[in-house]
Amino acid sequence: MKKILAIESSCDETACAVLDEELNILSSVVTSQIDVHARFGGVVPEVASRMHVEQISVIIKEAVRQSGVRIEDVDAIAYTIGPGLIGSLHIGGIAAKTLAFFYQKPLIGVHHLKGHVFVNELLQPLQYPLLALIVSGGHTELVYIEDDDHFRILGTTLDDAVGEAYDKVARLMDLEYPGGPKIDALAKEGKKHYELPKPHASDYNFSFSGLKNAAIQMVRRCENAGEELNKADLAYAFQERALGQLLDKTKKVLEEYPVKMVLVGGGVAANSRLRQLMSEQIREVPVILPPLKYCTDNATMIAAAAFHYLKHQEFVDYAAASRSSLSIEERIE
Ligand code: KG4
Ligand code: ZN
């Protein structure tokens, strides 16, 4: 049975996993730097790179130990080649290249968002054409996937990513980073009270900065009027508008494309209200909502995607450069 060792280091998680081709997880080790970045109110790229340097060898060693597999016996070494924080990506890339060189293994440079897509194969087989709604701190994309090798971006954010908007609005309300889960929880106690404008973006695209600015103005208005802001109500108003947009655009694609299955991936896929809306309001095709452990970044997802690269013999050489910005449509030569 083929096996892949995969490394993920695109943002603030350092992770390594070993999977076999039936997607059994032989090991999956993740450390998050979130507590450190929370002190700064967001991910500090320089701090992230330095922490990856400190962690990566330990994490790889631990993943190999837990898997019971010798690196000599894996079929390929995979790593996240992009998109992400460039310094962080480099650390994973250098580690992967070192292992590939030393053990003379093929090297696979995985697109991070393909990881968020293919991790769902651990739950059930994917049906194509597939529509992926990828929502995180860095991405908001609707990707039409004809088969495991053909990806088309139908819509993307024209300004902020949805998770970024969550984090910024949370900071405005003095909630700790990452703000997404805090707004999610707070909104449950909120009610319809504040009115925020409905975002507008062309076609299947998204926009969140107008909504974020309207929330900022709402806070200022309250301050100037000496009124106490009801944070739960603001969290509710923001969340309904932000998620309403995700749902509306997803439904629009379903009306116009022969989609057989929808999946949601990325950190914001952990949002309880988004999960409720997607499962209640999309009835025409199956919707995959991955468990929380697969929503946030990990190396299992990179290994799951890497098996598709292996199948298509899509390898990179040692000269391959990591890319902070990289479209899911692009193929790395
Ligand atoms: O995919 P991810 O772990 O990292 C990248 O950005 O690639 O996503 C992190 C983002 C953060 O913006 C965080 O606030 C958001 O996902 N997030 C949430 C929730 N959990 C995490 N946003 C809304 N509701 C949540 N429950
Ligand atoms: Zn991610």
CSV table of C-alpha atoms and ligand atoms in Angstrom, one decimal:
chain,number,residue,atom,x,y,z
A,1,MET,CA,0.0,0.0,0.0
A,2,LYS,CA,1.4,3.4,-1.0
A,3,LYS,CA,2.1,5.9,1.8
A,4,ILE,CA,2.8,9.6,1.9
A,5,LEU,CA,4.4,11.8,4.5
A,6,ALA,CA,3.0,15.4,4.3
A,7,ILE,CA,4.0,18.7,5.9
A,8,GLU,CA,1.8,21.8,6.4
A,9,SER,CA,3.2,25.1,7.5
A,10,SER,CA,1.3,27.8,5.5
A,11,CYS,CA,0.1,29.9,8.4
A,12,ASP,CA,0.2,29.3,12.1
A,13,GLU,CA,-0.1,25.6,12.4
A,14,THR,CA,3.0,23.3,12.0
A,15,ALA,CA,1.8,19.8,11.1
A,16,CYS,CA,3.0,16.5,9.7
A,17,ALA,CA,1.0,13.4,8.9
A,18,VAL,CA,1.5,10.0,7.4
A,19,LEU,CA,-1.4,8.5,5.4
A,20,ASP,CA,-1.8,5.4,3.3
A,21,GLU,CA,-3.6,5.3,0.0
A,22,GLU,CA,-6.8,4.2,1.5
A,23,LEU,CA,-6.6,7.4,3.6
A,24,ASN,CA,-6.0,5.6,6.9
A,25,ILE,CA,-4.3,8.2,9.1
A,26,LEU,CA,-1.2,6.4,10.4
A,27,SER,CA,-0.3,9.6,12.3
A,28,SER,CA,-1.2,13.2,12.3
A,29,VAL,CA,0.5,15.7,14.5
A,30,VAL,CA,-0.4,19.4,14.7
A,31,THR,CA,0.8,22.2,16.9
A,32,SER,CA,-0.9,25.6,16.7
A,33,GLN,CA,0.8,28.9,17.5
A,34,ILE,CA,-2.6,30.5,18.1
A,35,ASP,CA,-1.9,31.4,21.8
A,36,VAL,CA,1.2,33.3,20.9
A,37,HIS,CA,-0.4,35.2,18.0
A,38,ALA,CA,-3.5,36.0,20.2
A,39,ARG,CA,-1.2,38.2,22.3
A,40,PHE,CA,-0.6,40.3,19.2
A,41,GLY,CA,-4.2,40.3,18.0
A,42,GLY,CA,-3.4,38.4,14.8
A,43,VAL,CA,-0.8,36.2,13.1
A,44,VAL,CA,2.6,38.0,13.0
A,45,PRO,CA,4.4,36.5,10.0
A,46,GLU,CA,7.9,36.8,11.4
A,47,VAL,CA,6.9,35.2,14.7
A,48,ALA,CA,5.1,32.4,12.7
A,49,SER,CA,8.2,31.6,10.6
A,50,ARG,CA,10.4,31.5,13.7
A,51,MET,CA,8.0,29.2,15.5
A,52,HIS,CA,7.8,26.8,12.5
A,53,VAL,CA,11.6,26.6,12.5
A,54,GLU,CA,11.5,25.6,16.2
A,55,GLN,CA,8.7,23.1,15.8
A,56,ILE,CA,9.1,21.4,12.5
A,57,SER,CA,11.8,18.8,13.2
A,58,VAL,CA,10.1,17.8,16.4
A,59,ILE,CA,6.7,17.5,14.7
A,60,ILE,CA,8.1,15.4,11.8
A,61,LYS,CA,10.0,13.2,14.1
A,62,GLU,CA,6.9,12.6,16.3
A,63,ALA,CA,4.6,11.9,13.2
A,64,VAL,CA,7.1,9.4,11.9
A,65,ARG,CA,7.4,7.7,15.3
A,66,GLN,CA,3.6,7.5,15.8
A,67,SER,CA,3.0,6.1,12.3
A,68,GLY,CA,5.4,3.2,12.8
A,69,VAL,CA,6.5,3.8,9.2
A,70,ARG,CA,10.1,4.3,8.2
A,71,ILE,CA,10.7,7.3,6.0
A,72,GLU,CA,12.6,4.9,3.7
A,73,ASP,CA,9.2,3.2,3.1
A,74,VAL,CA,7.0,6.1,2.1
A,75,ASP,CA,6.3,6.7,-1.6
A,76,ALA,CA,6.5,10.5,-1.6
A,77,ILE,CA,7.1,13.5,0.5
A,78,ALA,CA,4.4,16.2,0.2
A,79,TYR,CA,4.3,19.8,1.5
A,80,THR,CA,2.1,22.9,1.1
A,81,ILE,CA,3.7,25.0,-1.7
A,82,GLY,CA,1.2,27.8,-1.4
A,83,PRO,CA,-0.8,30.0,-0.9
A,84,GLY,CA,0.1,31.2,2.6
A,85,LEU,CA,2.7,33.3,4.5
A,86,ILE,CA,5.8,33.1,2.4
A,87,GLY,CA,8.3,32.7,5.3
A,88,SER,CA,6.1,30.0,6.9
A,89,LEU,CA,5.8,28.1,3.6
A,90,HIS,CA,9.5,28.1,3.1
A,91,ILE,CA,10.1,26.3,6.4
A,92,GLY,CA,7.8,23.4,5.4
A,93,GLY,CA,9.3,23.4,1.9
A,94,ILE,CA,12.9,23.2,3.1
A,95,ALA,CA,12.0,20.4,5.5
A,96,ALA,CA,10.2,18.5,2.7
A,97,LYS,CA,13.0,19.0,0.2
A,98,THR,CA,15.6,17.9,2.7
A,99,LEU,CA,13.7,14.6,3.4
A,100,ALA,CA,13.1,14.0,-0.3
A,101,PHE,CA,16.8,14.6,-1.1
A,102,PHE,CA,18.1,12.5,1.7
A,103,TYR,CA,15.7,9.6,1.2
A,104,GLN,CA,15.6,10.0,-2.6
A,105,LYS,CA,11.8,10.3,-2.7
A,106,PRO,CA,9.5,12.1,-5.2
A,107,LEU,CA,8.5,15.6,-4.0
A,108,ILE,CA,4.9,16.9,-4.2
A,109,GLY,CA,4.0,20.6,-3.8
A,110,VAL,CA,0.4,20.7,-2.8
A,111,HIS,CA,-2.0,23.6,-3.2
A,112,HIS,CA,-3.3,24.4,0.3
A,113,LEU,CA,-6.9,24.8,-0.8
A,114,LYS,CA,-6.9,21.4,-2.5
A,115,GLY,CA,-6.1,20.1,0.9
A,116,HIS,CA,-9.3,21.7,2.3
A,117,VAL,CA,-11.2,19.9,-0.6
A,118,PHE,CA,-9.7,16.4,-0.5
A,119,VAL,CA,-9.7,16.0,3.2
A,120,ASN,CA,-13.4,15.3,2.8
A,121,GLU,CA,-12.5,12.0,1.1
A,122,LEU,CA,-11.8,10.8,4.6
A,123,LEU,CA,-15.5,11.1,5.2
A,124,GLN,CA,-17.1,9.9,1.9
A,125,PRO,CA,-16.3,9.6,-1.8
A,126,LEU,CA,-16.6,12.9,-3.7
A,127,GLN,CA,-19.0,13.2,-6.5
A,128,TYR,CA,-18.2,15.4,-9.5
A,129,PRO,CA,-18.9,18.0,-10.6
A,130,LEU,CA,-18.4,19.2,-7.1
A,131,LEU,CA,-18.8,22.7,-5.7
A,132,ALA,CA,-16.4,23.7,-3.0
A,133,LEU,CA,-17.0,26.8,-0.8
A,134,ILE,CA,-13.7,27.5,0.8
A,135,VAL,CA,-13.8,30.0,3.6
A,136,SER,CA,-11.0,30.9,5.9
A,137,GLY,CA,-8.9,33.8,7.2
A,138,GLY,CA,-7.2,34.2,3.8
A,139,HIS,CA,-9.7,32.8,1.3
A,140,THR,CA,-13.3,33.0,0.2
A,141,GLU,CA,-13.8,31.1,-2.9
A,142,LEU,CA,-16.4,29.1,-4.8
A,143,VAL,CA,-14.6,26.5,-6.8
A,144,TYR,CA,-16.2,24.3,-9.5
A,145,ILE,CA,-14.4,21.0,-9.6
A,146,GLU,CA,-15.1,18.9,-12.7
A,147,ASP,CA,-12.8,16.1,-11.7
A,148,ASP,CA,-9.9,15.7,-9.3
A,149,ASP,CA,-7.6,17.5,-11.8
A,150,HIS,CA,-9.8,20.4,-13.1
A,151,PHE,CA,-10.6,23.3,-10.9
A,152,ARG,CA,-12.3,26.5,-11.9
A,153,ILE,CA,-12.8,29.5,-9.6
A,154,LEU,CA,-16.3,30.8,-10.1
A,155,GLY,CA,-16.2,33.5,-7.5
A,156,THR,CA,-13.8,35.0,-5.0
A,157,THR,CA,-13.8,37.9,-2.5
A,158,LEU,CA,-13.2,41.3,-4.0
A,159,ASP,CA,-11.8,42.7,-0.8
A,160,ASP,CA,-11.5,40.9,2.7
A,161,ALA,CA,-11.7,37.2,3.2
A,162,VAL,CA,-14.7,36.2,5.3
A,163,GLY,CA,-12.6,35.0,8.3
A,164,GLU,CA,-10.6,38.2,8.1
A,165,ALA,CA,-13.8,40.2,8.4
A,166,TYR,CA,-14.9,38.1,11.4
A,167,ASP,CA,-11.5,38.7,13.0
A,168,LYS,CA,-11.6,42.5,12.4
A,169,VAL,CA,-15.2,42.9,13.6
A,170,ALA,CA,-14.3,40.8,16.7
A,171,ARG,CA,-11.3,43.0,17.4
A,172,LEU,CA,-13.6,46.1,17.2
A,173,MET,CA,-15.6,44.5,20.0
A,174,ASP,CA,-12.5,43.7,22.1
A,175,LEU,CA,-12.8,40.0,21.5
A,176,GLU,CA,-9.5,38.0,21.4
A,177,TYR,CA,-8.0,36.6,18.2
A,178,PRO,CA,-9.2,34.5,16.4
A,179,GLY,CA,-12.5,36.3,16.6
A,180,GLY,CA,-14.5,34.0,14.4
A,181,PRO,CA,-15.4,31.4,17.1
A,182,LYS,CA,-16.1,34.2,19.6
A,183,ILE,CA,-18.6,36.0,17.2
A,184,ASP,CA,-20.1,32.6,16.4
A,185,ALA,CA,-20.8,32.0,20.2
A,186,LEU,CA,-21.9,35.6,20.9
A,187,ALA,CA,-24.3,35.7,18.0
A,188,LYS,CA,-26.3,32.8,19.6
A,189,GLU,CA,-27.2,35.2,22.4
A,190,GLY,CA,-28.0,38.1,19.9
A,191,LYS,CA,-31.2,39.1,18.3
A,192,LYS,CA,-32.4,41.1,15.3
A,193,HIS,CA,-31.8,44.7,16.5
A,194,TYR,CA,-29.1,46.4,14.5
A,195,GLU,CA,-29.5,46.7,10.7
A,196,LEU,CA,-26.3,46.3,8.6
A,197,PRO,CA,-26.4,46.7,4.8
A,198,LYS,CA,-26.6,43.7,2.6
A,199,PRO,CA,-23.3,43.2,0.8
A,200,HIS,CA,-23.2,43.4,-3.0
A,201,ALA,CA,-20.7,41.9,-5.3
A,202,SER,CA,-21.0,40.9,-9.0
A,203,ASP,CA,-21.8,37.4,-10.2
A,204,TYR,CA,-20.5,34.7,-7.8
A,205,ASN,CA,-18.0,37.1,-6.1
A,206,PHE,CA,-18.1,38.2,-2.5
A,207,SER,CA,-17.5,41.4,-0.6
A,208,PHE,CA,-17.1,41.9,3.1
A,209,SER,CA,-15.3,45.2,3.6
A,210,GLY,CA,-18.5,47.3,3.3
A,211,LEU,CA,-20.2,45.1,5.9
A,212,LYS,CA,-17.1,45.4,8.2
A,213,ASN,CA,-17.0,49.2,7.8
A,214,ALA,CA,-20.8,49.4,8.5
A,215,ALA,CA,-20.1,47.5,11.8
A,216,ILE,CA,-17.3,49.9,12.6
A,217,GLN,CA,-19.6,52.9,12.0
A,218,MET,CA,-22.3,51.3,14.2
A,219,VAL,CA,-19.8,51.1,17.1
A,220,ARG,CA,-18.7,54.7,16.6
A,221,ARG,CA,-22.2,55.9,16.5
A,222,CYS,CA,-23.0,54.2,19.7
A,223,GLU,CA,-19.9,55.6,21.3
A,224,ASN,CA,-20.7,59.2,20.2
A,225,ALA,CA,-24.3,58.9,21.3
A,226,GLY,CA,-23.1,57.6,24.7
A,227,GLU,CA,-25.2,54.4,24.2
A,228,GLU,CA,-24.0,51.0,25.3
A,229,LEU,CA,-23.3,48.7,22.4
A,230,ASN,CA,-25.1,45.4,22.5
A,231,LYS,CA,-22.2,43.2,21.3
A,232,ALA,CA,-24.3,40.1,21.0
A,233,ASP,CA,-26.8,41.9,18.7
A,234,LEU,CA,-24.0,43.3,16.6
A,235,ALA,CA,-22.4,39.8,16.3
A,236,TYR,CA,-25.8,38.5,15.2
A,237,ALA,CA,-26.3,41.3,12.6
A,238,PHE,CA,-22.8,40.9,11.2
A,239,GLN,CA,-23.0,37.1,11.1
A,240,GLU,CA,-26.4,36.9,9.4
A,241,ARG,CA,-25.2,39.3,6.6
A,242,ALA,CA,-21.8,37.6,6.1
A,243,LEU,CA,-23.2,34.1,6.0
A,244,GLY,CA,-26.3,35.1,4.1
A,245,GLN,CA,-23.9,36.2,1.3
A,246,LEU,CA,-22.1,32.8,1.3
A,247,LEU,CA,-25.3,30.9,1.1
A,248,ASP,CA,-26.9,33.1,-1.6
A,249,LYS,CA,-23.9,32.8,-3.9
A,250,THR,CA,-23.6,29.0,-3.3
A,251,LYS,CA,-27.3,28.7,-4.2
A,252,LYS,CA,-26.8,30.8,-7.3
A,253,VAL,CA,-24.2,28.4,-8.6
A,254,LEU,CA,-26.5,25.4,-7.9
A,255,GLU,CA,-29.1,27.0,-10.1
A,256,GLU,CA,-26.7,27.4,-13.0
A,257,TYR,CA,-24.3,24.5,-12.9
A,258,PRO,CA,-24.8,20.7,-12.8
A,259,VAL,CA,-23.3,20.3,-9.4
A,260,LYS,CA,-23.6,16.8,-7.7
A,261,MET,CA,-22.2,17.7,-4.3
A,262,VAL,CA,-21.3,20.7,-2.2
A,263,LEU,CA,-18.5,20.8,0.3
A,264,VAL,CA,-17.5,23.5,2.7
A,265,GLY,CA,-13.8,23.8,3.8
A,266,GLY,CA,-11.5,26.2,5.7
A,267,GLY,CA,-11.6,27.6,9.2
A,268,VAL,CA,-14.9,29.4,8.8
A,269,ALA,CA,-16.5,26.0,8.0
A,270,ALA,CA,-16.4,25.5,11.7
A,271,ASN,CA,-19.0,28.1,12.2
A,272,SER,CA,-22.1,26.6,13.7
A,273,ARG,CA,-24.6,29.0,12.0
A,274,LEU,CA,-23.0,28.4,8.6
A,275,ARG,CA,-23.3,24.7,9.1
A,276,GLN,CA,-26.9,25.0,10.1
A,277,LEU,CA,-27.8,27.2,7.1
A,278,MET,CA,-26.0,25.0,4.6
A,279,SER,CA,-27.6,21.8,5.9
A,280,GLU,CA,-31.1,23.3,6.2
A,281,GLN,CA,-31.2,25.3,3.0
A,282,ILE,CA,-29.3,23.2,0.5
A,283,ARG,CA,-31.5,20.2,-0.1
A,284,GLU,CA,-31.0,19.4,-3.7
A,285,VAL,CA,-27.5,17.8,-3.4
A,286,PRO,CA,-25.5,16.3,-0.6
A,287,VAL,CA,-23.6,18.8,1.5
A,288,ILE,CA,-20.4,17.8,3.2
A,289,LEU,CA,-19.6,19.7,6.4
A,290,PRO,CA,-16.3,18.3,7.7
A,291,PRO,CA,-15.8,17.8,11.4
A,292,LEU,CA,-14.0,20.7,13.1
A,293,LYS,CA,-10.7,18.9,13.3
A,294,TYR,CA,-10.6,18.9,9.5
A,295,CYS,CA,-11.7,22.5,9.1
A,296,THR,CA,-8.6,24.0,10.6
A,297,ASP,CA,-5.2,23.5,9.0
A,298,ASN,CA,-3.5,20.1,9.4
A,299,ALA,CA,-1.3,17.8,7.4
A,300,THR,CA,-3.8,15.0,6.9
A,301,MET,CA,-5.5,17.3,4.3
A,302,ILE,CA,-2.2,17.8,2.5
A,303,ALA,CA,-1.5,14.1,2.4
A,304,ALA,CA,-5.1,13.4,1.1
A,305,ALA,CA,-4.6,15.9,-1.7
A,306,ALA,CA,-1.1,14.6,-2.4
A,307,PHE,CA,-2.4,11.1,-3.4
A,308,HIS,CA,-4.2,12.9,-6.3
A,309,TYR,CA,-0.9,14.5,-7.4
A,310,LEU,CA,0.8,11.1,-7.1
A,311,LYS,CA,-1.9,9.5,-9.3
A,312,HIS,CA,-1.3,12.2,-11.9
A,313,GLN,CA,2.5,11.9,-11.5
A,314,GLU,CA,2.6,15.7,-10.7
A,315,PHE,CA,5.8,16.3,-8.9
A,316,VAL,CA,8.0,19.3,-8.3
A,317,ASP,CA,11.8,19.5,-8.2
A,318,TYR,CA,14.1,21.0,-5.6
A,319,ALA,CA,14.1,24.3,-7.4
A,320,ALA,CA,10.3,24.8,-6.9
A,321,ALA,CA,9.6,28.0,-5.1
A,322,SER,CA,6.9,28.4,-2.5
A,323,ARG,CA,4.2,30.9,-3.5
A,324,SER,CA,2.4,33.3,-1.2
A,325,SER,CA,-0.3,33.7,-3.8
A,326,LEU,CA,-1.2,30.8,-5.9
A,327,SER,CA,-4.5,30.1,-7.8
A,328,ILE,CA,-6.1,26.7,-7.4
A,329,GLU,CA,-6.4,26.7,-11.2
A,330,GLU,CA,-2.7,26.9,-11.7
A,331,ARG,CA,-0.4,23.9,-12.2
A,332,ILE,CA,3.1,24.2,-10.9
A,333,GLU,CA,5.7,23.0,-13.4
B,1,KG4,O1,-8.4,27.9,7.7
B,1,KG4,P1,-7.9,28.6,8.9
B,1,KG4,O2,-7.6,27.8,10.1
B,1,KG4,O3,-6.6,29.4,8.6
B,1,KG4,C1,-6.5,30.2,7.4
B,1,KG4,O4,-6.9,31.3,7.4
B,1,KG4,O5,-6.0,29.6,6.4
B,1,KG4,O6,-9.0,29.7,9.2
B,1,KG4,C2,-8.9,30.6,10.3
B,1,KG4,C3,-10.1,31.6,10.2
B,1,KG4,C4,-10.0,32.7,11.2
B,1,KG4,O7,-10.3,33.9,10.5
B,1,KG4,C5,-11.0,32.4,12.2
B,1,KG4,O8,-11.6,33.5,12.9
B,1,KG4,C6,-12.0,31.7,11.4
B,1,KG4,O9,-11.3,30.9,10.5
B,1,KG4,N1,-12.9,30.8,12.2
B,1,KG4,C7,-14.3,31.1,12.3
B,1,KG4,C8,-14.7,30.1,13.2
B,1,KG4,N2,-13.7,29.3,13.6
B,1,KG4,C9,-12.6,29.7,12.9
B,1,KG4,N3,-15.0,32.0,11.8
B,1,KG4,C10,-16.3,32.0,12.1
B,1,KG4,N4,-16.9,31.1,13.0
B,1,KG4,C11,-16.1,30.1,13.5
B,1,KG4,N5,-16.7,29.2,14.4
B,2,ZN,ZN,-6.5,26.6,5.6
